[in-house]
PDB file of C-alpha atoms in Angstrom:
ATOM      1  CA  SER A1427     -20.599   3.309 -73.270  1.00 41.00           C
ATOM      2  CA  GLN A1428     -17.183   1.878 -72.593  1.00 47.00           C
ATOM      3  CA  GLN A1429     -16.324  -1.435 -74.144  1.00 55.00           C
ATOM      4  CA  GLY A1430     -13.222  -3.329 -73.177  1.00 58.00           C
ATOM      5  CA  GLU A1431     -13.131  -2.953 -69.431  1.00 82.00           C
ATOM      6  CA  GLU A1432      -9.893  -4.082 -67.822  1.00 85.00           C
ATOM      7  CA  ASP A1433      -9.537  -5.884 -64.548  1.00 86.00           C
ATOM      8  CA  PRO A1434      -7.836  -5.272 -62.187  1.00 92.00           C
ATOM      9  CA  GLN A1435      -7.493  -1.491 -62.240  1.00 91.00           C
ATOM     10  CA  ALA A1436      -4.051  -1.782 -60.667  1.00 94.00           C
ATOM     11  CA  LEU A1437      -1.608  -4.636 -60.185  1.00 96.00           C
ATOM     12  CA  SER A1438       1.688  -4.650 -58.284  1.00 97.00           C
ATOM     13  CA  ILE A1439       4.098  -7.590 -58.584  1.00 97.00           C
ATOM     14  CA  GLN A1440       7.761  -8.461 -58.129  1.00 97.00           C
ATOM     15  CA  GLU A1441      10.215  -8.762 -60.969  1.00 97.00           C
ATOM     16  CA  GLY A1442      10.192 -12.267 -62.382  1.00 97.00           C
ATOM     17  CA  GLU A1443       6.559 -12.951 -61.555  1.00 97.00           C
ATOM     18  CA  ASN A1444       3.824 -13.292 -64.140  1.00 98.00           C
ATOM     19  CA  ALA A1445       1.179 -10.604 -64.607  1.00 97.00           C
ATOM     20  CA  THR A1446      -2.334 -11.345 -65.833  1.00 97.00           C
ATOM     21  CA  MET A1447      -4.782  -8.677 -66.916  1.00 96.00           C
ATOM     22  CA  ASN A1448      -8.329  -9.309 -68.035  1.00 96.00           C
ATOM     23  CA  CYS A1449     -10.643  -7.498 -70.399  1.00 94.00           C
ATOM     24  CA  SER A1450     -14.386  -7.883 -70.836  1.00 94.00           C
ATOM     25  CA  TYR A1451     -16.582  -6.476 -73.555  1.00 91.00           C
ATOM     26  CA  LYS A1452     -20.254  -6.295 -74.328  1.00 89.00           C
ATOM     27  CA  THR A1453     -20.895  -6.592 -78.048  1.00 86.00           C
ATOM     28  CA  SER A1454     -19.437  -8.622 -80.894  1.00 86.00           C
ATOM     29  CA  ILE A1455     -15.949  -7.835 -82.135  1.00 88.00           C
ATOM     30  CA  ASN A1456     -13.817  -8.281 -85.224  1.00 89.00           C
ATOM     31  CA  ASN A1457     -10.626  -8.161 -83.217  1.00 91.00           C
ATOM     32  CA  LEU A1458      -9.315  -7.247 -79.808  1.00 93.00           C
ATOM     33  CA  GLN A1459      -6.067  -5.398 -79.329  1.00 94.00           C
ATOM     34  CA  TRP A1460      -3.790  -4.722 -76.382  1.00 96.00           C
ATOM     35  CA  TYR A1461      -1.738  -1.555 -75.982  1.00 96.00           C
ATOM     36  CA  ARG A1462       0.854  -0.344 -73.499  1.00 97.00           C
ATOM     37  CA  GLN A1463       1.312   3.229 -72.324  1.00 96.00           C
ATOM     38  CA  ASN A1464       4.341   4.387 -70.407  1.00 93.00           C
ATOM     39  CA  SER A1465       3.705   7.313 -68.098  1.00 87.00           C
ATOM     40  CA  GLY A1466       2.715  10.449 -69.977  1.00 79.00           C
ATOM     41  CA  ARG A1467       3.433   8.991 -73.403  1.00 85.00           C
ATOM     42  CA  GLY A1468       1.483   7.706 -76.386  1.00 88.00           C
ATOM     43  CA  LEU A1469       0.194   4.164 -76.646  1.00 94.00           C
ATOM     44  CA  VAL A1470       2.159   1.356 -78.248  1.00 95.00           C
ATOM     45  CA  HIS A1471       0.450  -1.581 -79.909  1.00 95.00           C
ATOM     46  CA  LEU A1472       1.331  -4.957 -78.382  1.00 96.00           C
ATOM     47  CA  ILE A1473      -0.802  -7.616 -79.996  1.00 96.00           C
ATOM     48  CA  LEU A1474      -3.975  -8.115 -82.028  1.00 94.00           C
ATOM     49  CA  ILE A1475      -6.175 -11.198 -81.793  1.00 95.00           C
ATOM     50  CA  ARG A1476      -8.978 -11.773 -84.284  1.00 93.00           C
ATOM     51  CA  SER A1477     -12.401 -13.040 -83.332  1.00 92.00           C
ATOM     52  CA  ASN A1478     -11.734 -16.458 -84.887  1.00 94.00           C
ATOM     53  CA  GLU A1479      -8.512 -16.921 -82.898  1.00 96.00           C
ATOM     54  CA  ARG A1480      -8.293 -18.273 -79.362  1.00 97.00           C
ATOM     55  CA  GLU A1481      -4.689 -17.664 -78.402  1.00 98.00           C
ATOM     56  CA  LYS A1482      -1.736 -15.666 -79.630  1.00 97.00           C
ATOM     57  CA  HIS A1483       1.847 -15.279 -78.491  1.00 96.00           C
ATOM     58  CA  SER A1484       4.423 -12.571 -78.960  1.00 95.00           C
ATOM     59  CA  GLY A1485       7.658 -12.920 -77.007  1.00 96.00           C
ATOM     60  CA  ARG A1486       6.744 -12.868 -73.309  1.00 97.00           C
ATOM     61  CA  LEU A1487       3.141 -11.941 -74.102  1.00 98.00           C
ATOM     62  CA  ARG A1488       0.292 -14.377 -74.357  1.00 98.00           C
ATOM     63  CA  VAL A1489      -3.232 -13.268 -75.225  1.00 98.00           C
ATOM     64  CA  THR A1490      -6.331 -15.419 -75.071  1.00 98.00           C
ATOM     65  CA  LEU A1491      -9.797 -14.662 -76.364  1.00 97.00           C
ATOM     66  CA  ASP A1492     -13.028 -16.329 -75.293  1.00 96.00           C
ATOM     67  CA  THR A1493     -15.816 -14.995 -77.476  1.00 94.00           C
ATOM     68  CA  SER A1494     -18.467 -17.030 -75.627  1.00 94.00           C
ATOM     69  CA  LYS A1495     -17.591 -15.186 -72.416  1.00 94.00           C
ATOM     70  CA  LYS A1496     -16.747 -11.940 -74.233  1.00 94.00           C
ATOM     71  CA  SER A1497     -13.423 -11.741 -72.468  1.00 95.00           C
ATOM     72  CA  SER A1498      -9.709 -11.654 -73.151  1.00 96.00           C
ATOM     73  CA  SER A1499      -6.628 -11.928 -71.003  1.00 97.00           C
ATOM     74  CA  LEU A1500      -3.087 -10.667 -71.381  1.00 98.00           C
ATOM     75  CA  LEU A1501      -0.343 -12.613 -69.657  1.00 98.00           C
ATOM     76  CA  ILE A1502       3.148 -11.150 -69.292  1.00 98.00           C
ATOM     77  CA  THR A1503       5.600 -13.814 -68.206  1.00 98.00           C
ATOM     78  CA  ALA A1504       8.816 -13.223 -66.262  1.00 97.00           C
ATOM     79  CA  SER A1505       8.010  -9.566 -65.762  1.00 97.00           C
ATOM     80  CA  ARG A1506      10.677  -6.870 -65.675  1.00 97.00           C
ATOM     81  CA  ALA A1507      10.752  -3.422 -64.112  1.00 96.00           C
ATOM     82  CA  ALA A1508      10.569  -2.022 -67.658  1.00 95.00           C
ATOM     83  CA  ASP A1509       7.108  -3.607 -68.030  1.00 97.00           C
ATOM     84  CA  THR A1510       5.763  -1.030 -65.578  1.00 97.00           C
ATOM     85  CA  ALA A1511       3.086   0.790 -67.564  1.00 97.00           C
ATOM     86  CA  SER A1512      -0.644   1.049 -68.146  1.00 95.00           C
ATOM     87  CA  TYR A1513      -2.164  -1.642 -70.333  1.00 96.00           C
ATOM     88  CA  PHE A1514      -5.306  -1.096 -72.363  1.00 95.00           C
ATOM     89  CA  CYS A1515      -7.499  -3.440 -74.299  1.00 94.00           C
ATOM     90  CA  ALA A1516      -9.316  -2.077 -77.311  1.00 93.00           C
ATOM     91  CA  LYS A1517     -12.257  -3.604 -79.102  1.00 91.00           C
ATOM     92  CA  GLY A1518     -12.309  -3.426 -82.873  1.00 87.00           C
ATOM     93  CA  GLY A1519     -15.576  -3.939 -84.634  1.00 73.00           C
ATOM     94  CA  GLY A1520     -17.630  -2.776 -87.561  1.00 65.00           C
ATOM     95  CA  SER A1521     -16.464  -1.274 -90.802  1.00 61.00           C
ATOM     96  CA  ASN A1522     -15.264   2.111 -89.662  1.00 61.00           C
ATOM     97  CA  TYR A1523     -11.965   1.014 -88.090  1.00 79.00           C
ATOM     98  CA  LYS A1524     -12.752   2.581 -84.754  1.00 85.00           C
ATOM     99  CA  LEU A1525     -11.387   1.104 -81.567  1.00 90.00           C
ATOM    100  CA  THR A1526     -13.112   1.399 -78.228  1.00 89.00           C
ATOM    101  CA  PHE A1527     -10.668   1.489 -75.349  1.00 91.00           C
ATOM    102  CA  GLY A1528     -11.136   0.460 -71.764  1.00 89.00           C
ATOM    103  CA  LYS A1529      -9.839   2.405 -68.790  1.00 91.00           C
ATOM    104  CA  GLY A1530      -6.670   0.378 -68.436  1.00 92.00           C
ATOM    105  CA  THR A1531      -4.731  -1.608 -65.859  1.00 94.00           C
ATOM    106  CA  LEU A1532      -1.783   0.067 -64.158  1.00 95.00           C
ATOM    107  CA  LEU A1533       0.953  -2.537 -63.761  1.00 97.00           C
ATOM    108  CA  THR A1534       3.835  -1.867 -61.388  1.00 97.00           C
ATOM    109  CA  VAL A1535       6.751  -4.295 -61.440  1.00 97.00           C
ATOM    110  CA  ASN A1536       8.975  -3.857 -58.418  1.00 96.00           C
ATOM    111  CA  PRO A1537      12.693  -4.630 -58.812  1.00 92.00           C
TER     112      PRO A1537
ATOM    113  CA  ASP B 820      10.483   3.687 -88.636  1.00 67.00           C
ATOM    114  CA  VAL B 821       6.815   4.608 -88.706  1.00 68.00           C
ATOM    115  CA  LYS B 822       5.968   7.854 -87.085  1.00 91.00           C
ATOM    116  CA  VAL B 823       3.060   9.925 -85.868  1.00 96.00           C
ATOM    117  CA  THR B 824       4.038  13.386 -84.698  1.00 96.00           C
ATOM    118  CA  GLN B 825       2.054  15.979 -82.810  1.00 96.00           C
ATOM    119  CA  SER B 826       2.835  19.663 -82.995  1.00 91.00           C
ATOM    120  CA  SER B 827       3.335  20.264 -79.268  1.00 92.00           C
ATOM    121  CA  ARG B 828       4.043  18.134 -76.182  1.00 94.00           C
ATOM    122  CA  TYR B 829       2.746  20.811 -73.811  1.00 96.00           C
ATOM    123  CA  LEU B 830       0.390  23.704 -74.497  1.00 97.00           C
ATOM    124  CA  VAL B 831      -1.109  26.342 -72.210  1.00 97.00           C
ATOM    125  CA  LYS B 832      -4.021  28.411 -73.472  1.00 97.00           C
ATOM    126  CA  ARG B 833      -6.547  30.818 -72.022  1.00 97.00           C
ATOM    127  CA  THR B 834     -10.292  30.317 -71.867  1.00 98.00           C
ATOM    128  CA  GLY B 835     -11.941  31.429 -75.088  1.00 97.00           C
ATOM    129  CA  GLU B 836      -8.850  31.062 -77.262  1.00 97.00           C
ATOM    130  CA  LYS B 837      -8.986  29.090 -80.512  1.00 97.00           C
ATOM    131  CA  VAL B 838      -6.613  26.152 -80.285  1.00 97.00           C
ATOM    132  CA  PHE B 839      -5.145  24.077 -83.095  1.00 97.00           C
ATOM    133  CA  LEU B 840      -3.595  20.678 -82.451  1.00 98.00           C
ATOM    134  CA  GLU B 841      -1.770  19.234 -85.425  1.00 97.00           C
ATOM    135  CA  CYS B 842      -0.999  15.606 -86.178  1.00 97.00           C
ATOM    136  CA  VAL B 843       1.116  14.272 -89.031  1.00 97.00           C
ATOM    137  CA  GLN B 844       1.740  10.651 -90.026  1.00 97.00           C
ATOM    138  CA  ASP B 845       4.234   9.355 -92.551  1.00 95.00           C
ATOM    139  CA  MET B 846       2.732   5.912 -93.179  1.00 92.00           C
ATOM    140  CA  ASP B 847       0.193   6.812 -95.892  1.00 93.00           C
ATOM    141  CA  HIS B 848      -2.612   5.624 -93.600  1.00 93.00           C
ATOM    142  CA  GLU B 849      -6.197   6.304 -94.580  1.00 92.00           C
ATOM    143  CA  ASN B 850      -7.537   6.466 -91.040  1.00 93.00           C
ATOM    144  CA  MET B 851      -6.667   9.062 -88.439  1.00 96.00           C
ATOM    145  CA  PHE B 852      -8.095   9.573 -84.969  1.00 96.00           C
ATOM    146  CA  TRP B 853      -8.170  12.105 -82.152  1.00 97.00           C
ATOM    147  CA  TYR B 854      -8.655  10.948 -78.563  1.00 97.00           C
ATOM    148  CA  ARG B 855      -8.591  12.647 -75.233  1.00 97.00           C
ATOM    149  CA  GLN B 856      -7.370  10.857 -72.142  1.00 95.00           C
ATOM    150  CA  ASP B 857      -8.414  11.781 -68.635  1.00 94.00           C
ATOM    151  CA  PRO B 858      -7.632  10.037 -65.330  1.00 89.00           C
ATOM    152  CA  GLY B 859     -10.193   7.370 -64.560  1.00 85.00           C
ATOM    153  CA  LEU B 860     -11.904   7.727 -67.936  1.00 88.00           C
ATOM    154  CA  GLY B 861      -9.413   6.086 -70.269  1.00 88.00           C
ATOM    155  CA  LEU B 862      -9.255   7.093 -73.941  1.00 92.00           C
ATOM    156  CA  ARG B 863     -12.317   8.606 -75.503  1.00 94.00           C
ATOM    157  CA  LEU B 864     -12.663   9.165 -79.230  1.00 94.00           C
ATOM    158  CA  ILE B 865     -13.363  12.734 -80.289  1.00 97.00           C
ATOM    159  CA  TYR B 866     -13.324  12.507 -84.096  1.00 96.00           C
ATOM    160  CA  PHE B 867     -11.894  10.279 -86.757  1.00 94.00           C
ATOM    161  CA  SER B 868     -11.280  10.492 -90.466  1.00 94.00           C
ATOM    162  CA  TYR B 869     -11.153   7.652 -92.983  1.00 91.00           C
ATOM    163  CA  ASP B 870     -10.135   9.710 -95.996  1.00 91.00           C
ATOM    164  CA  VAL B 871      -9.146  13.208 -97.023  1.00 92.00           C
ATOM    165  CA  LYS B 872     -11.943  15.684 -96.277  1.00 89.00           C
ATOM    166  CA  MET B 873     -13.979  12.925 -94.635  1.00 91.00           C
ATOM    167  CA  LYS B 874     -14.715  12.939 -90.929  1.00 93.00           C
ATOM    168  CA  GLU B 875     -17.011  11.291 -88.440  1.00 93.00           C
ATOM    169  CA  LYS B 876     -17.915  12.162 -84.902  1.00 94.00           C
ATOM    170  CA  GLY B 877     -16.638   9.974 -82.134  1.00 93.00           C
ATOM    171  CA  ASP B 878     -18.058   9.642 -78.657  1.00 92.00           C
ATOM    172  CA  ILE B 879     -17.361  13.176 -77.398  1.00 96.00           C
ATOM    173  CA  PRO B 880     -17.272  15.639 -80.338  1.00 97.00           C
ATOM    174  CA  GLU B 881     -18.907  18.573 -78.561  1.00 96.00           C
ATOM    175  CA  GLY B 882     -16.682  21.629 -78.476  1.00 96.00           C
ATOM    176  CA  TYR B 883     -14.300  20.252 -81.102  1.00 98.00           C
ATOM    177  CA  SER B 884     -13.964  20.276 -84.869  1.00 97.00           C
ATOM    178  CA  VAL B 885     -11.430  18.681 -87.206  1.00 97.00           C
ATOM    179  CA  SER B 886      -9.845  19.265 -90.566  1.00 97.00           C
ATOM    180  CA  ARG B 887      -8.186  16.855 -92.969  1.00 96.00           C
ATOM    181  CA  GLU B 888      -7.096  18.623 -96.122  1.00 95.00           C
ATOM    182  CA  LYS B 889      -4.175  16.277 -96.820  1.00 96.00           C
ATOM    183  CA  LYS B 890      -3.885  12.554 -96.200  1.00 95.00           C
ATOM    184  CA  GLU B 891      -0.966  12.861 -93.810  1.00 96.00           C
ATOM    185  CA  ARG B 892      -2.346  15.651 -91.621  1.00 97.00           C
ATOM    186  CA  PHE B 893      -5.305  15.682 -89.228  1.00 97.00           C
ATOM    187  CA  SER B 894      -6.000  18.776 -87.164  1.00 97.00           C
ATOM    188  CA  LEU B 895      -8.119  19.090 -84.041  1.00 98.00           C
ATOM    189  CA  ILE B 896      -9.619  22.509 -83.399  1.00 98.00           C
ATOM    190  CA  LEU B 897     -11.014  23.851 -80.168  1.00 97.00           C
ATOM    191  CA  GLU B 898     -13.106  26.781 -81.357  1.00 94.00           C
ATOM    192  CA  SER B 899     -13.302  28.414 -77.927  1.00 97.00           C
ATOM    193  CA  ALA B 900     -11.230  26.610 -75.332  1.00 97.00           C
ATOM    194  CA  SER B 901     -12.757  25.938 -71.947  1.00 97.00           C
ATOM    195  CA  THR B 902     -11.213  24.695 -68.707  1.00 97.00           C
ATOM    196  CA  ASN B 903     -12.988  21.343 -69.035  1.00 97.00           C
ATOM    197  CA  GLN B 904     -10.964  20.729 -72.186  1.00 98.00           C
ATOM    198  CA  THR B 905      -7.778  20.525 -70.138  1.00 98.00           C
ATOM    199  CA  SER B 906      -6.575  17.035 -70.983  1.00 97.00           C
ATOM    200  CA  MET B 907      -4.049  14.839 -72.765  1.00 96.00           C
ATOM    201  CA  TYR B 908      -4.814  14.691 -76.487  1.00 97.00           C
ATOM    202  CA  LEU B 909      -3.618  11.702 -78.476  1.00 97.00           C
ATOM    203  CA  CYS B 910      -3.570  11.340 -82.236  1.00 97.00           C
ATOM    204  CA  ALA B 911      -3.399   7.966 -83.989  1.00 96.00           C
ATOM    205  CA  SER B 912      -3.435   6.542 -87.495  1.00 95.00           C
ATOM    206  CA  SER B 913      -4.167   3.131 -88.940  1.00 92.00           C
ATOM    207  CA  PHE B 914      -4.483   1.172 -92.140  1.00 88.00           C
ATOM    208  CA  GLN B 915      -7.874  -0.541 -92.378  1.00 77.00           C
ATOM    209  CA  SER B 916      -8.716  -2.311 -89.135  1.00 67.00           C
ATOM    210  CA  ASN B 917      -5.207  -3.028 -88.076  1.00 76.00           C
ATOM    211  CA  GLU B 918      -3.243  -1.593 -85.196  1.00 89.00           C
ATOM    212  CA  GLN B 919      -3.304   2.082 -84.471  1.00 93.00           C
ATOM    213  CA  PHE B 920      -0.063   4.031 -84.249  1.00 94.00           C
ATOM    214  CA  PHE B 921      -0.076   6.785 -81.689  1.00 96.00           C
ATOM    215  CA  GLY B 922       1.717  10.077 -81.403  1.00 96.00           C
ATOM    216  CA  PRO B 923       3.399  11.137 -78.148  1.00 95.00           C
ATOM    217  CA  GLY B 924       0.431  13.202 -77.016  1.00 95.00           C
ATOM    218  CA  THR B 925      -0.199  16.882 -76.307  1.00 96.00           C
ATOM    219  CA  ARG B 926      -0.922  17.890 -72.741  1.00 96.00           C
ATOM    220  CA  LEU B 927      -3.212  20.894 -73.007  1.00 98.00           C
ATOM    221  CA  THR B 928      -3.942  23.158 -70.063  1.00 98.00           C
ATOM    222  CA  VAL B 929      -6.693  25.755 -70.399  1.00 98.00           C
ATOM    223  CA  LEU B 930      -6.530  28.491 -67.779  1.00 97.00           C
TER     224      LEU B 930
END
C-alpha cells in the first residue's frame, strides 16, 4: 500500500505567496524525504528529515515532521514561477534502503 | 557532478518484444532502483539491488526482471512487452539510506 500520501493533490498560487504541502504516512520511519519533479523529468532530492528531527531548513524550504501524528509538511516561502513542479514525499524505513513514494502534489505558481 | 543516465529518453516497442532499459550511475553507489510512474499512481518500485548480482522484488515485479553484473549498471528487462507496460520508467541510485539520485526517465510506449 502507498505510504507518504500528499495533500493537496494540486495547489495553485501566485508568485510571492507561500506554498504548504502535507504528507501523511502509516508506519514508523527512519527518515522522510521530499523530492521535486519538473514535467516529464526525473526527480530531484530537496531535503531529508530524520525521525528524531522536528524541523529542517534549506534555503526557501522548511520541512517539519510530527512523528506522533505521522505527518510532515513542506513549506516553500516566497514562491517563484520556477517552483512549478510536482512534489513528492518519500518514506524511508527499514534496512533495505527502499523509499515509498506518495502520489505527489502538483504545484503551479502563476507569475 | 553526480549523474545517473538512462539509455533512452523515448522508446517505442511492439507487443511481445523483449525490451532492455539500461541505467548507469557514476557515484559508486551500492543501491540501485527501478520505478515506474503512471498518472494518478505516483512512483511504484519494480525492483532494487543493494549489491552486484543481488536483487529484490519491489511492489510490482510481475512482468519484469533485472540484471546487475557491474556495480554501476542496473538493467530492467521486459521479457515480453505488453501494452499495460506503457509508462515512464525511472532509475535511481543511493548510498545507504540517504537521498536517491534519479535519471531523466525513459518514456516507453508499447504498441
